[in-house]
Short mmCIF file of C-alpha atoms and ligand atoms in Angstrom, two decimals:
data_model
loop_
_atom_site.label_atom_id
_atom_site.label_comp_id
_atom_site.label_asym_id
_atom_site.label_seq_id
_atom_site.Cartn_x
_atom_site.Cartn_y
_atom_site.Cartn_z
CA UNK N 157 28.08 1.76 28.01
CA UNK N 158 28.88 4.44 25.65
CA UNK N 159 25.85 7.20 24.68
CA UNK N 160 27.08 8.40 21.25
CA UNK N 161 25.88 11.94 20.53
CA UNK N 162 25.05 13.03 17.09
CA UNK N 163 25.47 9.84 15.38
CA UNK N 164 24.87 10.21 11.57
CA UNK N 165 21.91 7.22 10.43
CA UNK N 166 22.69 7.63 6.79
CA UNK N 167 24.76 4.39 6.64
CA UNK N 168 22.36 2.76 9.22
CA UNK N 169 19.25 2.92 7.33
CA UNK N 170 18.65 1.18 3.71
CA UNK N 171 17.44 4.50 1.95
CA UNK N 172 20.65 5.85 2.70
CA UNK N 173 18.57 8.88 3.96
CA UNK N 174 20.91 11.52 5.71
CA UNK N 175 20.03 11.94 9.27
CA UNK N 176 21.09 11.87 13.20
CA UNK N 177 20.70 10.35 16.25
CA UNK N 178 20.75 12.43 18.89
CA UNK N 179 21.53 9.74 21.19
CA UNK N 180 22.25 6.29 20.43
CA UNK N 181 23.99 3.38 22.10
CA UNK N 182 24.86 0.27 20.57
CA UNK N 183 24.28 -2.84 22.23
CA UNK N 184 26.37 -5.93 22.27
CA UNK N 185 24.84 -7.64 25.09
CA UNK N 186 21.64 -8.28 27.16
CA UNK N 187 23.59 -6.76 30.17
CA UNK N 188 23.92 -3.59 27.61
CA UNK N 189 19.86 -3.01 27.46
CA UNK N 190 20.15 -3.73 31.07
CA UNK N 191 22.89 -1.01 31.64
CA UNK N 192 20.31 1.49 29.78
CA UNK N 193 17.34 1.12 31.34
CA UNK N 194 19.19 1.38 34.79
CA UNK N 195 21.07 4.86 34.03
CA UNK N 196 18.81 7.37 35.30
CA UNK N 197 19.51 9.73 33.06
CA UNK N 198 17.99 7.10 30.03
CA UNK N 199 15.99 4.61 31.28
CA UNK N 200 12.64 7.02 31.23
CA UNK N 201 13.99 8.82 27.62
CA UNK N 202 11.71 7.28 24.76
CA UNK N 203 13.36 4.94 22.90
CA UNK N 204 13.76 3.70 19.23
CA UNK N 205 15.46 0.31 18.21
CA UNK N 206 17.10 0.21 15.17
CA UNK N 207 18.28 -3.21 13.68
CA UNK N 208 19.40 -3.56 10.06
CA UNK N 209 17.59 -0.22 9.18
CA UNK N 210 16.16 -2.00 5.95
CA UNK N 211 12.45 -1.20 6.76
CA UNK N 212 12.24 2.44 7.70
CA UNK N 213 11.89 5.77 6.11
CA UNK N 214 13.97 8.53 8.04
CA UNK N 215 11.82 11.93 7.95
CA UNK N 216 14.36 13.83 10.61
CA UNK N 217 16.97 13.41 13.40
CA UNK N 218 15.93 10.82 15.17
CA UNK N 219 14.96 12.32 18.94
CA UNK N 220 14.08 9.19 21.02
CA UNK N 221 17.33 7.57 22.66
CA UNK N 222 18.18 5.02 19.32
CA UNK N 223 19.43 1.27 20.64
CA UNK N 224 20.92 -0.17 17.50
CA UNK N 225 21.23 -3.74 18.10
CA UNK N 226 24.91 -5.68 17.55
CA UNK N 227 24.45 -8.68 19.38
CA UNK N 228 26.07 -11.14 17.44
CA UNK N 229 25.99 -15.19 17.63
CA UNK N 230 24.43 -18.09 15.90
CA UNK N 231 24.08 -21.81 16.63
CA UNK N 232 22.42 -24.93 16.86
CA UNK N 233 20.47 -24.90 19.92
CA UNK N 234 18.37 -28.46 19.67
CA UNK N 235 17.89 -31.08 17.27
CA UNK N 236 15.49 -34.49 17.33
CA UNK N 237 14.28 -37.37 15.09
CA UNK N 238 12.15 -34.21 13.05
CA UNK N 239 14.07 -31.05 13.23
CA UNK N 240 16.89 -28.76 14.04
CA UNK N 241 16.21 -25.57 16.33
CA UNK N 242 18.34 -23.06 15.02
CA UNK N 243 19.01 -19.50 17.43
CA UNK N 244 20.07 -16.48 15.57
CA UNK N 245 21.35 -13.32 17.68
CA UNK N 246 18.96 -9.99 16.49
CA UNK N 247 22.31 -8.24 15.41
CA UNK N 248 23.03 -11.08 12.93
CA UNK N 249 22.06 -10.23 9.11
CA UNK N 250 19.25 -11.62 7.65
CA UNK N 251 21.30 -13.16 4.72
CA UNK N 252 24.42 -14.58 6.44
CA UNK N 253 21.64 -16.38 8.60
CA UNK N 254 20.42 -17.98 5.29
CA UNK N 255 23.47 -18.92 4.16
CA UNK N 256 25.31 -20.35 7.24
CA UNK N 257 22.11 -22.69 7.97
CA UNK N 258 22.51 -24.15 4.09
CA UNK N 259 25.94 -24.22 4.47
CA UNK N 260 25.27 -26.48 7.32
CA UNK N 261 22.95 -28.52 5.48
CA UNK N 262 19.47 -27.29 7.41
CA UNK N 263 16.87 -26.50 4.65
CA UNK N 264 14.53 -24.46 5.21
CA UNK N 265 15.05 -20.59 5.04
CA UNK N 266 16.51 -20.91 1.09
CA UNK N 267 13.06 -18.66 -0.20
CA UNK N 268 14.14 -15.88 1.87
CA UNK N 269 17.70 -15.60 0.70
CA UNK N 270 18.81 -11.83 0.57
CA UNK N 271 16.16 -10.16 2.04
CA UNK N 272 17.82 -7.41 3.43
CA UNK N 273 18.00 -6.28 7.48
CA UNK N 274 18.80 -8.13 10.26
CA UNK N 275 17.45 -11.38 11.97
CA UNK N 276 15.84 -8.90 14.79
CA UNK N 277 13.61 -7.12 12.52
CA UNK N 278 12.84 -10.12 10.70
CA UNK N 279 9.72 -11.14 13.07
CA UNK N 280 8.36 -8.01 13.48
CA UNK N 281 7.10 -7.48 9.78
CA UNK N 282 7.28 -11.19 9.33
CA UNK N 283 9.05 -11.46 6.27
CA UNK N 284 8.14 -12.96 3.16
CA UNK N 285 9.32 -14.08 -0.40
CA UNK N 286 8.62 -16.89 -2.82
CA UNK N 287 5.64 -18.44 -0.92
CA UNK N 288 7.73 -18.53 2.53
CA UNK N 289 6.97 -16.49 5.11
CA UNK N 290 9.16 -16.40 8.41
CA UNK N 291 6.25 -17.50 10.73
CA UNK N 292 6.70 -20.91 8.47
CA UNK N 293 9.31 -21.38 9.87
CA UNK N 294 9.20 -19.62 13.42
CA UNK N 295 10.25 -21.19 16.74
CA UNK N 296 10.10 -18.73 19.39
CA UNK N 297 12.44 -15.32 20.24
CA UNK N 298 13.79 -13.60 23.02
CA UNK N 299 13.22 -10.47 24.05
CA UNK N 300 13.43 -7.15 26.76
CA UNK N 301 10.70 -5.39 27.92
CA UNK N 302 11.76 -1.81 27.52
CA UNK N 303 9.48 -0.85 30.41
CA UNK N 304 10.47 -3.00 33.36
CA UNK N 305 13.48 -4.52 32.03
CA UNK N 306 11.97 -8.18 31.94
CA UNK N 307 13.22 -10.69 29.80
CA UNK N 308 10.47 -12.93 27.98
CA UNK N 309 9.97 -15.27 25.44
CA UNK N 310 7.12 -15.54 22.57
CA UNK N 311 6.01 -18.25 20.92
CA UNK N 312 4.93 -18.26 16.99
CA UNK N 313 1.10 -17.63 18.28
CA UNK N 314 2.06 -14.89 21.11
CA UNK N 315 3.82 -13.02 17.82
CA UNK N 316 0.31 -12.93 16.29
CA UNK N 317 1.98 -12.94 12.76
CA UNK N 318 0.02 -11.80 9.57
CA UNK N 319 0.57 -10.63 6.41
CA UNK N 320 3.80 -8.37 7.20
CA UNK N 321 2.92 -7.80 10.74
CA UNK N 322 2.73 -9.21 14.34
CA UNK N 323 2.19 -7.85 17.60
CA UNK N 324 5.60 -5.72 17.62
CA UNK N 325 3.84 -3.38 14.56
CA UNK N 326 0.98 -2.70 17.03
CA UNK N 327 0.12 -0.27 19.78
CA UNK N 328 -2.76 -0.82 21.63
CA UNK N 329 -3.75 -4.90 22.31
CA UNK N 330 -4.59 -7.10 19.60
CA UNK N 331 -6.55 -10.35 19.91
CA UNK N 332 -3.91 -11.93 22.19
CA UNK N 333 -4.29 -8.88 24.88
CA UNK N 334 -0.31 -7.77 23.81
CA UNK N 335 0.75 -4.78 21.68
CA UNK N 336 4.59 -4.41 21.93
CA UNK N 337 5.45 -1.59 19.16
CA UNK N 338 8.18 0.53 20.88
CA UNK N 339 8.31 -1.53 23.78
CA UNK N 340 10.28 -4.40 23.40
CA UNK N 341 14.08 -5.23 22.40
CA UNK N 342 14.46 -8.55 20.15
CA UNK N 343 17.29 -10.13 21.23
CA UNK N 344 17.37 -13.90 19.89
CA UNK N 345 15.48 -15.83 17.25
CA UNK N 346 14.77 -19.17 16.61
CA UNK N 347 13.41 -21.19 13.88
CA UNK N 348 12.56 -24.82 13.36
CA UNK N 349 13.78 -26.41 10.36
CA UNK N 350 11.96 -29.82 10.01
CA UNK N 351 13.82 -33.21 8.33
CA UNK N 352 11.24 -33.97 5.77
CA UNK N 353 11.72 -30.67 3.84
CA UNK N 354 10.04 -30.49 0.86
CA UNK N 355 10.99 -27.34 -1.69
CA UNK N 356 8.35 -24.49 -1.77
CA UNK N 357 8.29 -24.06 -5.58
CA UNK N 358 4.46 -23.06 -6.02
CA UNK N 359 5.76 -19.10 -6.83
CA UNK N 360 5.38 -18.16 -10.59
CA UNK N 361 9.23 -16.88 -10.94
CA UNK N 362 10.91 -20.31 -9.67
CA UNK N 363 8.44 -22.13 -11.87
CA UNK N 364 10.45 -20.24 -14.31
CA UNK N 365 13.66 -21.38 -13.30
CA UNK N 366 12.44 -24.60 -13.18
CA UNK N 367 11.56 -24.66 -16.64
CA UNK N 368 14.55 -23.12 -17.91
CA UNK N 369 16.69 -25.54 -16.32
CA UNK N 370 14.79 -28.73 -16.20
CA UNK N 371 15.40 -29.30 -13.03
CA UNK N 372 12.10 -30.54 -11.12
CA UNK N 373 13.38 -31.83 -8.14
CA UNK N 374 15.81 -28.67 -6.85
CA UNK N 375 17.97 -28.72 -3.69
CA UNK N 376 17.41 -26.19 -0.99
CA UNK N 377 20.91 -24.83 -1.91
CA UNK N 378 19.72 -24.76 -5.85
CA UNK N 379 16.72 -22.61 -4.42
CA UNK N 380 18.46 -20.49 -2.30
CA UNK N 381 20.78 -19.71 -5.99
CA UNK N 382 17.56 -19.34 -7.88
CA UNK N 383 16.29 -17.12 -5.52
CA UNK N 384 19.23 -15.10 -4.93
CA UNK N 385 19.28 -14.75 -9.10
CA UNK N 386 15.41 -13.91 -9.32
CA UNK N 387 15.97 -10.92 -6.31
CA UNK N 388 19.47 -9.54 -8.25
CA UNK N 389 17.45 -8.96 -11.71
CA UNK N 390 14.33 -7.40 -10.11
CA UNK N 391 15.25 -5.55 -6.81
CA UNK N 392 17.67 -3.00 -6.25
CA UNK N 393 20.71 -3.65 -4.33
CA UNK N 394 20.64 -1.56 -1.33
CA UNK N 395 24.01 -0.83 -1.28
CA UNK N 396 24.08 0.72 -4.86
CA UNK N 397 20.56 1.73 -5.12
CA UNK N 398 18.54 3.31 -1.42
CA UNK N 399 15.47 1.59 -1.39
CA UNK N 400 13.51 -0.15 1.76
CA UNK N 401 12.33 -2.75 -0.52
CA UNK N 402 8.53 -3.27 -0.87
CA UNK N 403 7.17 -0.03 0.01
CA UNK N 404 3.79 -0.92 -0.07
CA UNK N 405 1.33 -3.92 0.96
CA UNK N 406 -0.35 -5.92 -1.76
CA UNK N 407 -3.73 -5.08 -0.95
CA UNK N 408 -6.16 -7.56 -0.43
CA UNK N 409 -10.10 -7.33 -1.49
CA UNK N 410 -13.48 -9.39 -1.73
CA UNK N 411 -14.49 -11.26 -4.93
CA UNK N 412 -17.25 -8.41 -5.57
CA UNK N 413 -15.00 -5.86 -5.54
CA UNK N 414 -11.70 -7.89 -7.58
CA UNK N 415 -14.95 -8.48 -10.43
CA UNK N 416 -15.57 -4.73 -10.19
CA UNK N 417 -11.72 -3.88 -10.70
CA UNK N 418 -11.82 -6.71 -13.61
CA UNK N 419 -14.78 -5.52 -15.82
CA UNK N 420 -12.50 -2.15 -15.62
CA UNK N 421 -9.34 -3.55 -16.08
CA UNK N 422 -9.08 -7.23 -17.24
CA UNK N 423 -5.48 -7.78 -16.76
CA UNK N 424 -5.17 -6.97 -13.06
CA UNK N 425 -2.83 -9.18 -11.42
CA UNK N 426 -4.69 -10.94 -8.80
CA UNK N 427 -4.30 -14.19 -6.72
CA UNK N 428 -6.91 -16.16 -4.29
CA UNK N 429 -6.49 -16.23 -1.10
CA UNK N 430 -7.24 -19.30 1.69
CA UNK N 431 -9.59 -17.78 3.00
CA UNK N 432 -11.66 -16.72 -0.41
CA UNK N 433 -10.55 -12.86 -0.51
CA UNK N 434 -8.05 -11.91 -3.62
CA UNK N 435 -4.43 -10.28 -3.28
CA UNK N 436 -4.18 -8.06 -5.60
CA UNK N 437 -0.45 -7.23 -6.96
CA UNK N 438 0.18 -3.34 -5.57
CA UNK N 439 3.50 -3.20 -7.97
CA UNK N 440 1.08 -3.95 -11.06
CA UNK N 441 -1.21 -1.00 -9.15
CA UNK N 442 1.05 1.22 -9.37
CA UNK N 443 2.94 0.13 -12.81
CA UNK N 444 -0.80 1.08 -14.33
CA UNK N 445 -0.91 4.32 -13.07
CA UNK N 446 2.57 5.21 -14.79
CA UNK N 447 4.69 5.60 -11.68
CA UNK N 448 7.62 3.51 -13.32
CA UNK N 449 10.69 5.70 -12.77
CA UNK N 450 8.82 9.24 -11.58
CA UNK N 451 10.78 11.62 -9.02
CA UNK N 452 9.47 13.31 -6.24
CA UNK N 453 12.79 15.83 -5.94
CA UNK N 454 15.18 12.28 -5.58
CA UNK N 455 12.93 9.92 -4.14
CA UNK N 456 11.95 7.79 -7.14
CA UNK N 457 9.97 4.79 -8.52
CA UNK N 458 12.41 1.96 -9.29
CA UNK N 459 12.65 1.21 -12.73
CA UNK N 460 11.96 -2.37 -13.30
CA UNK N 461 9.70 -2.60 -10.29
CA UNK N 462 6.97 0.10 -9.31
CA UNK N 463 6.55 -1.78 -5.69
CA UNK N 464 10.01 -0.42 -4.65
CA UNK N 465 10.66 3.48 -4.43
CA UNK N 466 14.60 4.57 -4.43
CA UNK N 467 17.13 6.91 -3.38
CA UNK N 468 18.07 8.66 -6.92
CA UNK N 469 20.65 10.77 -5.48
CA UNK N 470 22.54 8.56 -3.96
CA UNK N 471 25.18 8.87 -0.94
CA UNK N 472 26.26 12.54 -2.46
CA UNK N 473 22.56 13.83 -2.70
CA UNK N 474 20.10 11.52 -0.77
CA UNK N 475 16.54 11.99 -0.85
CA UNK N 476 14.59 12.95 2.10
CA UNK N 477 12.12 11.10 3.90
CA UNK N 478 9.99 13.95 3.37
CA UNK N 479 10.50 13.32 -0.72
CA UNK N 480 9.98 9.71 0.18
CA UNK N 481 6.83 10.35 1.59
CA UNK N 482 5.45 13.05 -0.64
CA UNK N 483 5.76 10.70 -3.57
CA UNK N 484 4.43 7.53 -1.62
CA UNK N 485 1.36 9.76 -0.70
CA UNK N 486 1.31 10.69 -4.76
CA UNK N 487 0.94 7.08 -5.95
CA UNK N 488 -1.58 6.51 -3.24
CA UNK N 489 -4.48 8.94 -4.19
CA UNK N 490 -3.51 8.09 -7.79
CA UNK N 491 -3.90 4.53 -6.96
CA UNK N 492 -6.89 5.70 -5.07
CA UNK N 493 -8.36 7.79 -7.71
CA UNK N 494 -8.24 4.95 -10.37
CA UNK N 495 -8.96 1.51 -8.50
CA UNK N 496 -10.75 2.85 -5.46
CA UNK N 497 -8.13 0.91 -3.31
CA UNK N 498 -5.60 2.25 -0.64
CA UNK N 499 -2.74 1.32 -0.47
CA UNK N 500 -0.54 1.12 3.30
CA UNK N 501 2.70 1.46 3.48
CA UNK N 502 5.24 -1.62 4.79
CA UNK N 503 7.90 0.72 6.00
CA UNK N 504 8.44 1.95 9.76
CA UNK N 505 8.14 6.27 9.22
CA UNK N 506 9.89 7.88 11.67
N1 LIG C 104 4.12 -6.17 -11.36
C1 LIG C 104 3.92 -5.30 -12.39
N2 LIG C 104 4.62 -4.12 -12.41
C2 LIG C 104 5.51 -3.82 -11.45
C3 LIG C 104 5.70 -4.71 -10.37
C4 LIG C 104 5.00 -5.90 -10.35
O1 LIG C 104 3.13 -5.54 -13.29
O2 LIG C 104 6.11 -2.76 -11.54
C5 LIG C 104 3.41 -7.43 -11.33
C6 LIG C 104 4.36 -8.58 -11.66
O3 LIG C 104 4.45 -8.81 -13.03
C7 LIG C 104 3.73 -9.74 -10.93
C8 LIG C 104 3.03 -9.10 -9.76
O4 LIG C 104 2.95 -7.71 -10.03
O5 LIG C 104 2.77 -10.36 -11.75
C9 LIG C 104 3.73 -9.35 -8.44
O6 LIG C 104 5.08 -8.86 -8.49
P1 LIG C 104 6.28 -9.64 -7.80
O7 LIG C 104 6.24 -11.07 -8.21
O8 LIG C 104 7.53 -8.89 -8.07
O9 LIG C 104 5.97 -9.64 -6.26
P2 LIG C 104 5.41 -8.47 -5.35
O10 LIG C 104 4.03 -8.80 -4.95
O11 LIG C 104 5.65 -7.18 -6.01
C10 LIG C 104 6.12 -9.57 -3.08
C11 LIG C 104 6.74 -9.10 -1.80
C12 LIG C 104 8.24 -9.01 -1.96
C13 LIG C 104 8.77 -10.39 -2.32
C14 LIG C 104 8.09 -10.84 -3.62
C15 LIG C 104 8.46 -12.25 -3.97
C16 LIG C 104 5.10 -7.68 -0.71
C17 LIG C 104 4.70 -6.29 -0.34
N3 LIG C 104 6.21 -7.80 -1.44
O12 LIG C 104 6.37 -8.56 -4.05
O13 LIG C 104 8.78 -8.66 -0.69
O14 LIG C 104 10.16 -10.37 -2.48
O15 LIG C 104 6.65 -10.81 -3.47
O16 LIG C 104 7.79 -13.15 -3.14
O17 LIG C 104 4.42 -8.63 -0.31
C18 LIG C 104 9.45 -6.80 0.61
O18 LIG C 104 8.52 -7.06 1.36
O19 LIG C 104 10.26 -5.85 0.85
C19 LIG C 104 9.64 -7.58 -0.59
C20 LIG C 104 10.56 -7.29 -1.50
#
């Protein structure tokens, strides 16, 4: 096991942020979080694991010992009469998971093509696009208690998923009696992709698609291109553009107060919920307020979509997560000021 000193994050972390780890060790293996946690010199350090680096906001040099996960591997682990259980190692990316199950002919994860980060991080804000979230299609994971060194395993209703979040966002217990943020090490993922897949076409952009094409009855793969099409025209591309996509929550709010917000401002975008509350859209928020394509020093509001701030300086002149967070703070008491609602960040600040 190798402690790196110094490691530089800004190629580790979406944003493209400039920062350092003061320690970090990559892991490759189980045995490697095991080889950590009995070094006396680390196992009581605090610790920060960093997967894809897609979801957080980098404020400083990272101080607690970073474990950046590598572990690599994906297969087929079951498959019956209904289903194929698919097992994804946490180091995988998110994207090359997509693609290798479709390549294999399992439908299932083709609405959450090119999200970016890694398979690791992908339970732990539950990630969502085009009317698919992961827990939809959730088996179970493995993972390391950072603690006592314990392997486990969690089922979809141990992860107590929500809307972007489970029990690994949380601290102290939830419902379920866990609260695993900082504690545990993802290791493995799996997901259940069931036989009589039916496409999830309900979301107002592939209805598009649908139209412009004429094609009524698409194939997972001709979702997963749709998809991949509707997330190159709107979202920036990470690699060219920093950005740690969504950077706020869509809100949600009771009828009373979605009719209050209406009589002010009729064109609110605004969708009903199961359970009778409305989601209202933050990036339209946001867009009302003016924030399309304002700088806080170069942390900016992304042009074509005010949900998603960006790194305007790029690798040469990166913004700060302090710039980040100064303007994210900005469109919230403007947001505030205007619509009375508050908006939470999605992002991990550390
Ligand atoms: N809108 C505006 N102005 C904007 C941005 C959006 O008016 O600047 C309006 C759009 O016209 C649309 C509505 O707001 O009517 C919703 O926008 P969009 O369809 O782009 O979806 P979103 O709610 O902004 C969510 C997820 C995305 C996911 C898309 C597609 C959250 C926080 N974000 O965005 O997830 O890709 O739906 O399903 O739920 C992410 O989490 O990082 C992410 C990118």
């Amino acid at each position: 096991m190798l402690v790196e000193p110094n490691t530089p994050l800004q190629a580790h972390n979406s944003f493209g942020i400039s920062a350092k780890a003061l320690q970090l060790v990559r892991v490759h293996t189980e045995a490697d979080v095991q080889a950590v946690l009995a070094d006396t010199a680390l196992c009581n350090l605090p610790k920060f694991v960093l997967g894809g680096g897609s979801n957080i906001v980098l404020t400083g040099d990272v101080k607690p010992l970073v474990l950046k996960v590598e572990i690599k591997g994906m297969c087929l682990v079951e498959e019956t009469d209904k289903a194929w259980v698919v097992e994804a190692a946490a180091g995988e990316n998110w994207h090359d998971l997509v693609a290798w199950t479709l390549d294999n002919g399992w439908p299932g994860l083709e609405n959450l093509a090119l999200i970016p980060g890694s398979v690791g991080a992908s339970p732990v804000q539950n990630i969502g696009a085009y009317g698919v979230e992961l827990q939809d299609r959730f088996h179970s994971l493995d993972a390391i208690d950072l603690t006592t060194g314990q392997a486990f395993s969690l089922d979809a209703a141990q992860c107590a998923f929500g809307y972007r979040d489970s029990v690994f966002k949380h601290e102290s217990s939830g419902a379920n009696g866990l609260g695993l943020a900082g504690k545990a090490l993802i290791t493995r993922v799996r997901f259940l992709l069931r036989k009589d897949w039916k496409p999830v076409l309900g979301y107002l952009d592939l209805e598009r698609k649908m139209a412009e094409t004429g094609i009524s009855n698409p194939t997972a793969r001709q979702i997963f291109e749709w998809v991949c099409a509707i997330r190159q025209a709107k979202l920036p591309d990470p690699a060219i553009i920093g950005n740690a996509g969504s950077f706020f929550k869509n809100p949600t709010v009771t009828q009373d107060q979605c009719d209050d917000i209406i009589a002010r401002e009729p064109k609110v975008v605004h969708y009903l919920l199961d359970d009778g509350r409305i989601k209202l859209a933050a990036g339209w928020l946001i867009d009302a307020c003016g924030w399309k394509g304002k700088t806080v020093g170069n942390a900016g509001v992304y042009e074509k979509q005010a949900l998603v701030l960006v790194n305007v300086g790029g690798k040469e002149h990166p913004c700060t997560g302090g710039e980040v967070m100064t303007l994210a703070k900005a469109i919230q008491t403007s947001v505030y000021e205007r619509f009375g609602i508050r908006l939470e960040p999605e992002p991990v600040v550390v």
